[in-house]
Amino acid sequence: MGDKTMTADEAVSRLESGMTLGIGGWGSRRKPMALVRALLRTPVTDLTVVSYGGPDVGMLAAAGRIRKLVAPFATLDSIPLEPHYRAARESGSLELMEIDEAMFMWGLRAAANRLPFLPVRAGIGSDVMRVNPGLRTVTSPYEDESTGVHETFVAMPALRLDAALVHVNRADRAGNGQYLGPDPYFDDLFCEAARTAYVSCERIVDTAELTKVAPPQTLLIKRLNVSGVVEAPGGAHFTSCAPDHDRDEAFQRLYASMPWSEFAERFLAGDEQAYRTAVEAWHEEQT
Amino acid sequence: MSAVPSTSPGAAPDASSGATASVSRNGVSRAEYCVIACAEAWRGDGEILASPMGPIPSIGARLARRTFSPELLLTDGEALLVGPDGAPEGWLPYRQHLALVAGGRRHVMMGASQIDRFGNQNISCVGDWERPTRQLLGVRGGPVNTLNNPVSYWVPRHSARVFVAKVDMIGGVGYDSAAAAGPTATRFHRIPRVVSNLGVFDFATADRSMRLASLHPGVTVEEVVAATGFELSVPDGVPYTREPSPAELRTIREDLDPEGLRDREVKG
């Protein structure tokens, strides 16, 4: 078993401008924020970002790195509207493929299964079809037993990813990833839909440690889908990463209210250690 | 905040209530009528998942389970199914929740930034989608919800800016859009009710357009019509939203919402 450990900077050094990048988590929950911050330190841009959007989308949009976004929403959860995503949309600065939450999941599943599409009921009759003129439908070859109708569904195209970034609670050096919170979100699917996947985690442990305190069904991500493992304690900050840490609500409010240039200058000018120091200093000022 | 019910018995705080100002409110706040109206959405639903979004629908769903719909399932708002005492009875992460939606054993009450005469709903953006004047959440699960399981809506501030002639972006599919899209869309499509701070609405009309089903006590038909940006079907003799029972009021005030979150969402 190879040792796939690397730094966040090494992981993002493998990304290139123009890539299609999937980002795990959900809204403001268990987002790979340390990897996103590392990405912001590179010149990589012109990205197609595929995400159940949260501050990952907001930061990358604010920094002008997103050419196209594929998403059903962008939210900070406790703050419903993502301010930088909003600003980007209202200034017309990013292209959007707006799809339903279930369509999104089936797009990832299609990619993970190497299928060109999967049929979904969701989307028919909604403006998702109007704003995505490239979406096609597919008619069932089977007639419905009760109605005799051949139903027509959205042929949700595979959301194939060049790379995926996810953050989990634990991983081993080979890339077996474990979630310990209430919801796996879709991080395994992101990794399966991607050519390369980079998993950051709160703590790297020996493989045997993974199942000492938690059952094997918490082992969400398999090493055969993982290219790099990054130990990043607090690596989801300021999103939630239960049970290791909750969302930093106070800091999220700051992020949502501070002009982006000021936020970036104060918190994102240095490396991850500098970020943590700046966050701690800010918290101390508040008390 | 005007409505601490126990200290303003019988008060009619709505200056505009006109002809119905004499309707007794029995110390029941507007927010409490809204809770009752939301709870009623799940009456008779049986053993399905109730998915309320927002404080008043959440209180309503829990009230329904505590009283007339005890078989309902409810989540903790994240990945656990929880009993009335909050103890977990199951696991429902997003991926399973999406499968449950498609399986149909669910009745969701979503919010609506805009809703039109046929129940098309928008929480995505206001203005031209290409470059919105106001970006909101995105379609979220509106399309999958409306095509697969009953979807009701909750609007805490009824106005002509929300009840619009045509929504800017259809996320939740309305009756006219579903009919136009054919059997895939209509097969499991149903919008049982829309609840606002003014009343309850449904689509029990020949052309499936929105109808005023009940007024919350203290509200007039004129008030509703003036706050609605499309032609609303108004039957003769619109009833009032039913009164909560003393036991229901106690459950709302003492058990489900002792901090009065409901009065922060709807005043009066």
XYZ file of C-alpha atoms in Angstrom:
555
model
C 0.000 0.000 0.000
C 1.535 3.279 -1.090
C 1.858 6.214 1.218
C -0.262 8.943 -0.379
C 0.240 11.597 2.272
C 1.052 15.047 1.004
C 0.568 18.649 1.989
C -2.440 20.674 0.892
C -0.122 22.728 -1.314
C 1.191 19.558 -2.976
C -2.348 18.346 -3.590
C -3.527 21.533 -5.271
C -0.272 21.787 -7.261
C -1.674 18.885 -9.272
C -4.704 20.893 -10.345
C -4.718 22.869 -13.557
C -6.649 25.802 -14.873
C -9.715 24.796 -16.863
C -10.325 21.603 -14.889
C -13.707 20.345 -13.738
C -13.435 20.198 -9.977
C -15.906 18.481 -7.636
C -16.019 19.747 -4.048
C -17.548 17.524 -1.352
C -19.550 18.403 1.759
C -22.897 20.186 1.640
C -23.659 23.884 2.084
C -21.633 24.946 5.108
C -20.996 21.372 6.250
C -17.703 19.449 6.118
C -16.292 21.396 3.210
C -12.606 20.831 2.344
C -11.843 24.447 3.181
C -8.098 23.973 3.839
C -7.791 22.578 0.308
C -9.886 25.462 -1.043
C -7.623 27.925 0.792
C -4.585 26.161 -0.690
C -6.186 26.387 -4.120
C -6.638 30.137 -3.611
C -2.846 30.382 -3.076
C -2.229 28.968 -6.571
C -2.897 30.723 -9.863
C -5.308 27.929 -10.918
C -8.422 29.458 -12.469
C -11.070 29.047 -15.185
C -12.546 26.162 -13.190
C -15.808 24.321 -13.670
C -16.882 23.730 -10.073
C -19.389 20.981 -9.206
C -20.697 21.430 -5.668
C -23.634 21.367 -3.271
C -22.495 24.912 -2.764
C -21.365 26.648 0.388
C -18.476 28.980 1.216
C -16.249 26.896 -1.093
C -18.242 28.272 -4.002
C -18.413 31.730 -2.414
C -14.649 32.048 -1.923
C -13.695 30.678 -5.328
C -16.292 32.923 -6.970
C -15.115 35.980 -5.021
C -11.556 35.262 -6.137
C -12.691 34.991 -9.752
C -11.628 31.361 -10.181
C -14.932 29.912 -11.400
C -15.804 29.992 -15.072
C -18.792 27.698 -14.683
C -20.658 26.400 -11.655
C -22.774 23.244 -11.552
C -24.992 23.402 -8.442
C -28.523 23.105 -7.079
C -27.923 25.903 -4.541
C -25.318 27.858 -2.629
C -25.951 28.517 1.045
C -24.211 29.040 4.380
C -27.049 27.110 6.130
C -27.417 29.351 9.190
C -27.093 32.302 6.803
C -29.371 31.288 3.938
C -27.781 33.278 1.130
C -24.078 32.974 0.213
C -23.034 36.616 -0.233
C -20.136 36.185 -2.673
C -22.040 33.700 -4.808
C -24.897 36.195 -4.906
C -22.566 38.994 -5.944
C -21.069 36.843 -8.697
C -24.494 35.930 -10.053
C -25.820 39.473 -9.858
C -22.773 40.803 -11.699
C -23.069 38.054 -14.310
C -19.510 36.901 -13.724
C -20.071 33.152 -13.765
C -21.805 30.676 -15.988
C -24.289 28.480 -14.120
C -25.736 25.020 -14.678
C -28.544 25.187 -12.121
C -30.007 21.762 -11.446
C -32.078 20.078 -8.780
C -30.431 18.358 -5.765
C -31.457 14.899 -6.966
C -30.398 15.566 -10.567
C -27.004 16.532 -9.161
C -26.694 13.251 -7.247
C -27.706 11.188 -10.279
C -25.165 13.081 -12.398
C -22.427 12.018 -9.996
C -23.786 8.452 -9.923
C -23.770 8.290 -13.719
C -20.127 9.374 -13.758
C -19.219 6.895 -10.992
C -20.880 4.123 -13.020
C -19.299 5.232 -16.318
C -22.745 5.821 -17.807
C -23.455 8.771 -20.134
C -26.645 9.617 -18.253
C -29.217 8.346 -15.777
C -32.977 8.957 -16.009
C -34.554 11.171 -13.350
C -38.102 12.417 -12.933
C -36.910 15.652 -11.308
C -36.547 18.592 -13.658
C -39.473 17.836 -15.992
C -41.911 20.755 -16.005
C -39.519 23.101 -14.193
C -37.392 25.967 -15.487
C -34.310 23.811 -14.955
C -35.094 22.623 -18.493
C -35.425 26.210 -19.768
C -32.143 27.474 -18.334
C -30.218 24.348 -19.383
C -31.127 23.977 -23.049
C -28.474 21.277 -23.375
C -30.419 18.886 -21.133
C -32.050 16.065 -23.065
C -34.893 13.731 -22.167
C -35.172 9.968 -22.526
C -38.356 7.950 -23.010
C -38.811 4.641 -21.237
C -38.820 1.625 -23.569
C -41.244 -0.013 -21.119
C -44.857 0.983 -20.792
C -46.155 1.672 -17.333
C -48.197 -1.259 -16.036
C -51.005 0.852 -14.650
C -51.232 3.659 -17.193
C -49.768 2.173 -20.366
C -47.724 5.345 -20.718
C -44.099 5.422 -21.842
C -42.829 8.038 -19.418
C -40.250 10.625 -20.431
C -37.488 11.556 -17.985
C -34.563 13.935 -17.819
C -31.453 12.176 -19.121
C -29.181 13.618 -16.464
C -25.703 13.712 -18.019
C -22.780 12.259 -16.090
C -20.966 14.882 -14.002
C -17.456 13.637 -14.745
C -14.774 15.298 -12.669
C -11.088 15.843 -13.369
C -10.515 16.072 -9.647
C -12.438 15.912 -6.384
C -11.623 17.600 -3.075
C -13.262 16.237 0.086
C -12.698 16.485 3.828
C -13.420 13.661 6.293
C -12.768 13.017 9.978
C -10.109 10.284 9.692
C -8.073 8.624 6.994
C -5.128 6.285 6.769
C -2.015 7.010 4.730
C -3.294 4.923 1.830
C -6.480 6.948 1.391
C -9.153 4.996 3.212
C -11.405 7.775 4.441
C -13.800 7.742 7.393
C -16.667 10.044 8.359
C -17.753 10.139 12.010
C -20.585 12.672 11.825
C -24.280 12.041 11.178
C -24.152 12.294 7.379
C -21.642 11.064 4.795
C -23.019 13.688 2.362
C -21.855 12.587 -1.113
C -18.093 12.526 -0.656
C -17.675 8.912 -1.799
C -19.588 9.706 -4.986
C -17.406 12.740 -5.678
C -14.310 10.537 -5.390
C -15.831 7.816 -7.595
C -16.883 10.368 -10.240
C -13.374 11.868 -10.434
C -10.175 10.882 -12.255
C -8.188 11.999 -9.205
C -9.350 12.686 -5.662
C -7.658 14.446 -2.754
C -8.913 13.671 0.728
C -8.073 15.937 3.624
C -8.850 14.779 7.138
C -8.779 15.942 10.721
C -6.282 13.248 11.614
C -4.317 10.542 9.805
C -4.346 7.298 11.797
C -3.082 3.757 11.284
C -5.461 1.595 9.274
C -6.150 -0.581 12.322
C -7.196 2.519 14.305
C -10.034 3.273 11.884
C -12.216 0.421 13.126
C -11.147 0.420 16.766
C -13.794 2.884 17.917
C -16.093 3.152 14.907
C -17.844 0.442 12.863
C -16.599 -0.432 9.369
C -19.596 1.214 7.691
C -18.068 4.593 8.602
C -15.316 3.815 6.072
C -16.790 5.962 3.338
C -13.951 6.348 0.868
C -11.821 3.563 -0.576
C -8.137 4.063 -1.261
C -8.448 2.909 -4.888
C -10.310 6.161 -5.570
C -7.830 8.410 -3.782
C -4.676 10.045 -5.143
C -3.609 12.059 -2.134
C -4.210 12.269 1.620
C -3.717 15.522 3.487
C -3.715 15.822 7.268
C -5.518 19.094 7.955
C -6.812 19.488 11.503
C -9.576 22.098 11.428
C -9.455 21.652 7.675
C -13.191 22.199 7.296
C -13.132 25.475 9.227
C -15.373 27.502 9.341
C -17.892 24.880 8.174
C -19.027 22.112 10.522
C -17.117 18.862 10.903
C -19.012 16.849 13.524
C -17.975 15.370 15.863
C -14.523 17.006 15.643
C -15.828 20.557 15.575
C -19.022 22.533 15.012
C -19.454 25.323 12.528
C -17.684 28.517 13.647
C -20.842 30.625 13.449
C -19.231 33.847 14.630
C -16.480 33.586 12.058
C -18.957 32.639 9.326
C -20.918 35.802 10.133
C -17.699 37.774 9.748
C -17.010 36.102 6.397
C -20.536 36.926 5.244
C -20.388 40.575 6.276
C -16.793 41.647 5.606
C -15.816 42.929 2.162
C -14.039 40.099 0.358
C -10.804 42.048 -0.238
C -10.482 42.817 3.476
C -11.289 39.220 4.430
C -8.758 37.837 1.955
C -6.087 40.267 3.072
C -6.532 39.537 6.759
C -7.081 35.763 6.644
C -5.926 34.334 3.320
C -2.671 36.160 2.582
C -0.483 33.507 4.187
C -0.406 29.741 4.573
C -2.826 27.533 6.552
C -0.940 28.142 9.794
C -1.217 31.886 9.240
C -4.953 31.448 8.636
C -5.393 29.617 11.915
C -3.370 32.207 13.802
C -5.400 35.030 12.266
C -8.687 33.292 13.129
C -7.551 32.766 16.729
C -6.471 36.386 17.000
C -9.843 37.524 15.690
C -11.680 35.344 18.192
C -9.577 36.760 21.022
C -10.513 40.285 19.940
C -14.185 39.350 20.287
C -13.952 38.286 23.940
C -44.025 42.436 19.115
C -47.683 42.802 19.899
C -48.722 39.242 20.504
C -48.145 37.707 23.839
C -51.483 35.971 23.709
C -52.128 35.561 27.406
C -51.768 39.277 28.022
C -53.903 40.518 25.153
C -57.060 38.461 25.254
C -59.486 39.269 22.501
C -57.308 42.025 21.115
C -57.578 42.593 17.380
C -54.216 44.112 16.543
C -54.909 44.322 12.806
C -56.041 47.837 12.058
C -57.131 46.702 8.618
C -59.376 43.904 9.732
C -62.500 45.985 9.080
C -65.641 43.897 8.885
C -64.197 41.018 10.835
C -62.728 43.069 13.651
C -65.440 41.668 15.857
C -64.229 38.099 15.349
C -63.129 36.807 18.684
C -59.509 35.782 18.795
C -59.873 34.198 22.212
C -56.318 35.153 23.006
C -55.039 33.034 20.128
C -52.268 34.757 18.221
C -52.017 34.897 14.441
C -48.888 32.759 14.649
C -50.885 30.098 16.498
C -53.539 29.995 13.779
C -50.660 29.593 11.319
C -49.301 26.674 13.363
C -52.747 25.026 13.302
C -53.096 25.628 9.554
C -49.668 24.104 8.910
C -50.365 21.134 11.187
C -53.580 20.415 9.279
C -51.534 19.923 6.099
C -50.366 16.565 7.494
C -53.742 15.355 8.763
C -54.563 11.933 7.399
C -51.129 11.472 5.813
C -50.426 8.299 7.803
C -46.956 6.825 8.173
C -44.903 9.152 5.987
C -42.079 11.637 6.516
C -43.231 15.170 7.333
C -40.584 17.629 6.095
C -41.368 21.092 7.417
C -39.081 23.982 6.461
C -39.114 27.021 8.707
C -40.125 27.528 12.359
C -43.934 27.630 12.091
C -44.220 24.600 9.767
C -41.859 22.728 12.116
C -44.016 23.511 15.142
C -47.082 22.546 13.088
C -45.658 19.197 12.013
C -44.673 18.315 15.574
C -48.122 19.375 16.793
C -49.734 17.094 14.188
C -47.641 14.157 15.374
C -48.406 14.862 19.036
C -52.123 14.978 18.340
C -54.038 13.771 15.265
C -51.251 12.251 13.087
C -49.141 10.169 15.491
C -47.700 7.932 12.760
C -45.747 10.762 11.090
C -41.953 10.537 10.904
C -39.862 13.628 11.618
C -36.153 14.409 11.423
C -33.912 16.466 13.669
C -33.289 18.757 10.699
C -30.145 16.820 9.835
C -29.663 13.088 9.386
C -31.654 11.504 12.212
C -35.289 10.456 12.433
C -36.400 11.347 15.931
C -39.361 10.530 18.143
C -41.448 13.097 20.039
C -38.901 13.043 22.878
C -36.031 13.690 20.472
C -34.616 10.168 20.740
C -33.368 8.769 17.414
C -35.502 6.108 15.753
C -33.712 6.009 12.421
C -31.044 7.353 10.086
C -31.850 9.519 7.095
C -28.744 11.057 5.505
C -29.300 13.235 2.419
C -28.703 10.390 -0.011
C -31.491 8.318 1.577
C -33.683 11.367 1.929
C -33.488 11.871 -1.840
C -34.518 8.249 -2.414
C -37.388 8.679 0.050
C -38.542 11.741 -1.921
C -38.628 9.720 -5.132
C -40.428 6.914 -3.313
C -43.177 9.368 -2.469
C -43.729 8.630 1.240
C -43.225 12.227 2.246
C -45.088 15.514 2.468
C -42.840 18.566 2.458
C -43.773 22.142 3.296
C -41.314 24.427 1.519
C -40.904 28.180 1.563
C -41.610 30.333 -1.475
C -40.008 33.636 -2.412
C -42.547 33.753 -5.236
C -45.606 31.604 -5.900
C -48.115 32.017 -8.712
C -51.775 31.285 -9.395
C -51.106 27.651 -10.358
C -48.623 26.946 -7.591
C -45.359 27.395 -9.454
C -42.762 28.272 -6.812
C -39.461 30.130 -6.913
C -36.651 30.264 -4.353
C -33.939 30.533 -6.996
C -33.600 34.152 -8.055
C -35.591 37.296 -8.798
C -35.368 38.938 -12.211
C -33.813 37.569 -15.358
C -32.197 34.197 -14.584
C -29.223 35.008 -16.831
C -28.359 37.941 -14.598
C -30.706 38.123 -11.639
C -31.435 41.359 -9.817
C -31.489 39.268 -6.637
C -29.879 35.860 -6.405
C -31.581 33.664 -3.832
C -30.904 30.038 -2.867
C -31.226 28.188 -6.151
C -33.882 25.614 -7.054
C -32.680 23.266 -4.276
C -35.007 20.232 -4.207
C -38.081 21.986 -5.606
C -38.139 20.061 -8.889
C -37.657 16.620 -7.321
C -40.080 17.339 -4.486
C -42.953 18.575 -6.623
C -42.786 15.716 -9.115
C -42.600 12.976 -6.500
C -44.451 13.741 -3.283
C -47.040 16.189 -1.958
C -45.588 19.689 -1.562
C -47.272 22.406 0.479
C -45.927 25.924 0.910
C -45.518 28.352 3.775
C -45.343 32.124 3.297
C -44.909 34.135 6.510
C -45.491 37.537 4.857
C -48.286 37.422 2.313
C -47.785 40.147 -0.293
C -48.140 40.812 -3.993
C -44.353 40.499 -4.252
C -44.631 36.841 -3.197
C -48.026 35.948 -4.723
C -47.102 36.989 -8.260
C -48.732 36.573 -11.663
C -45.695 34.660 -12.940
C -42.656 33.433 -11.042
C -39.246 34.378 -12.417
C -37.809 30.850 -12.151
C -39.914 27.710 -11.758
C -38.260 25.419 -9.216
C -41.386 23.943 -7.642
C -43.666 22.822 -10.462
C -47.238 24.187 -10.484
C -50.384 22.548 -11.856
C -50.272 24.286 -15.259
C -46.580 23.491 -15.768
C -47.066 19.873 -14.741
C -50.038 19.483 -17.096
C -48.056 20.988 -19.961
C -45.139 18.631 -19.279
C -47.277 15.490 -19.412
C -47.751 12.294 -17.415
C -44.179 12.096 -16.052
C -44.838 15.388 -14.288
C -48.485 14.938 -13.301
C -48.296 11.339 -12.088
C -47.292 12.026 -8.487
C -47.772 15.822 -8.500
C -49.925 17.356 -5.750
C -49.942 20.671 -3.898
C -52.257 20.134 -0.928
C -52.131 23.648 0.471
C -50.439 27.000 0.766
C -50.446 28.579 4.207
C -49.659 32.257 4.721
C -49.944 34.653 7.633
C -53.341 35.642 6.218
C -55.002 32.342 5.412
C -54.993 28.926 3.812
C -55.132 28.347 0.064
C -55.608 25.295 -2.133
C -56.141 24.408 -5.783
C -59.600 22.854 -5.535
C -60.902 24.670 -8.606
C -61.843 23.430 -12.090
C -58.688 24.889 -13.678
C -56.439 24.102 -10.682
C -55.886 27.780 -9.911
C -55.391 28.985 -6.358
C -58.433 29.312 -4.125
C -58.884 30.944 -0.763
C -59.742 28.013 1.507
C -59.844 29.747 4.890
C -59.075 33.089 6.495
C -57.235 33.338 9.768
C -59.546 35.064 12.274
C -59.007 38.821 12.111
C -58.242 38.812 8.359
C -60.655 39.998 5.663
C -61.109 38.774 2.111
C -60.291 42.301 0.904
C -57.015 42.225 2.762
C -56.029 38.935 1.107
C -57.100 40.035 -2.362
C -55.142 43.274 -2.005
C -52.018 41.359 -0.982
C -52.252 38.879 -3.879
C -50.807 39.753 -7.285
C -53.133 37.537 -9.318
C -56.817 36.737 -9.527
C -57.624 34.528 -6.582
C -60.651 32.280 -6.557
C -62.780 33.368 -3.581
C -65.773 31.127 -2.835
C -68.867 32.501 -1.132
C -68.708 32.175 2.611
C -65.017 31.541 3.135
C -64.611 29.829 6.523
C -62.163 30.859 9.190
C -59.176 28.711 10.020
C -60.263 26.467 12.859
C -59.652 27.286 16.506
C -56.920 25.420 18.326
C -58.143 23.271 21.195
C -57.009 24.209 24.704
C -54.792 21.114 24.710
C -53.228 22.106 21.373
C -52.565 25.628 22.647
C -50.898 24.226 25.737
C -48.753 21.914 23.606
C -47.673 24.768 21.355
C -46.965 27.237 24.170
C -45.479 24.973 26.813
C -43.923 22.041 24.976
C -43.157 22.852 21.343
C -42.336 26.552 21.352
C -41.943 27.930 24.874
C -39.550 30.608 23.590
C -42.111 32.002 21.152
C -40.174 31.521 17.909
C -43.564 31.520 16.161
C -44.215 35.129 17.176
C -40.894 36.174 15.690
C -41.948 34.746 12.334
C -45.535 36.048 12.331
C -46.688 38.979 14.430
C -50.142 39.903 15.641
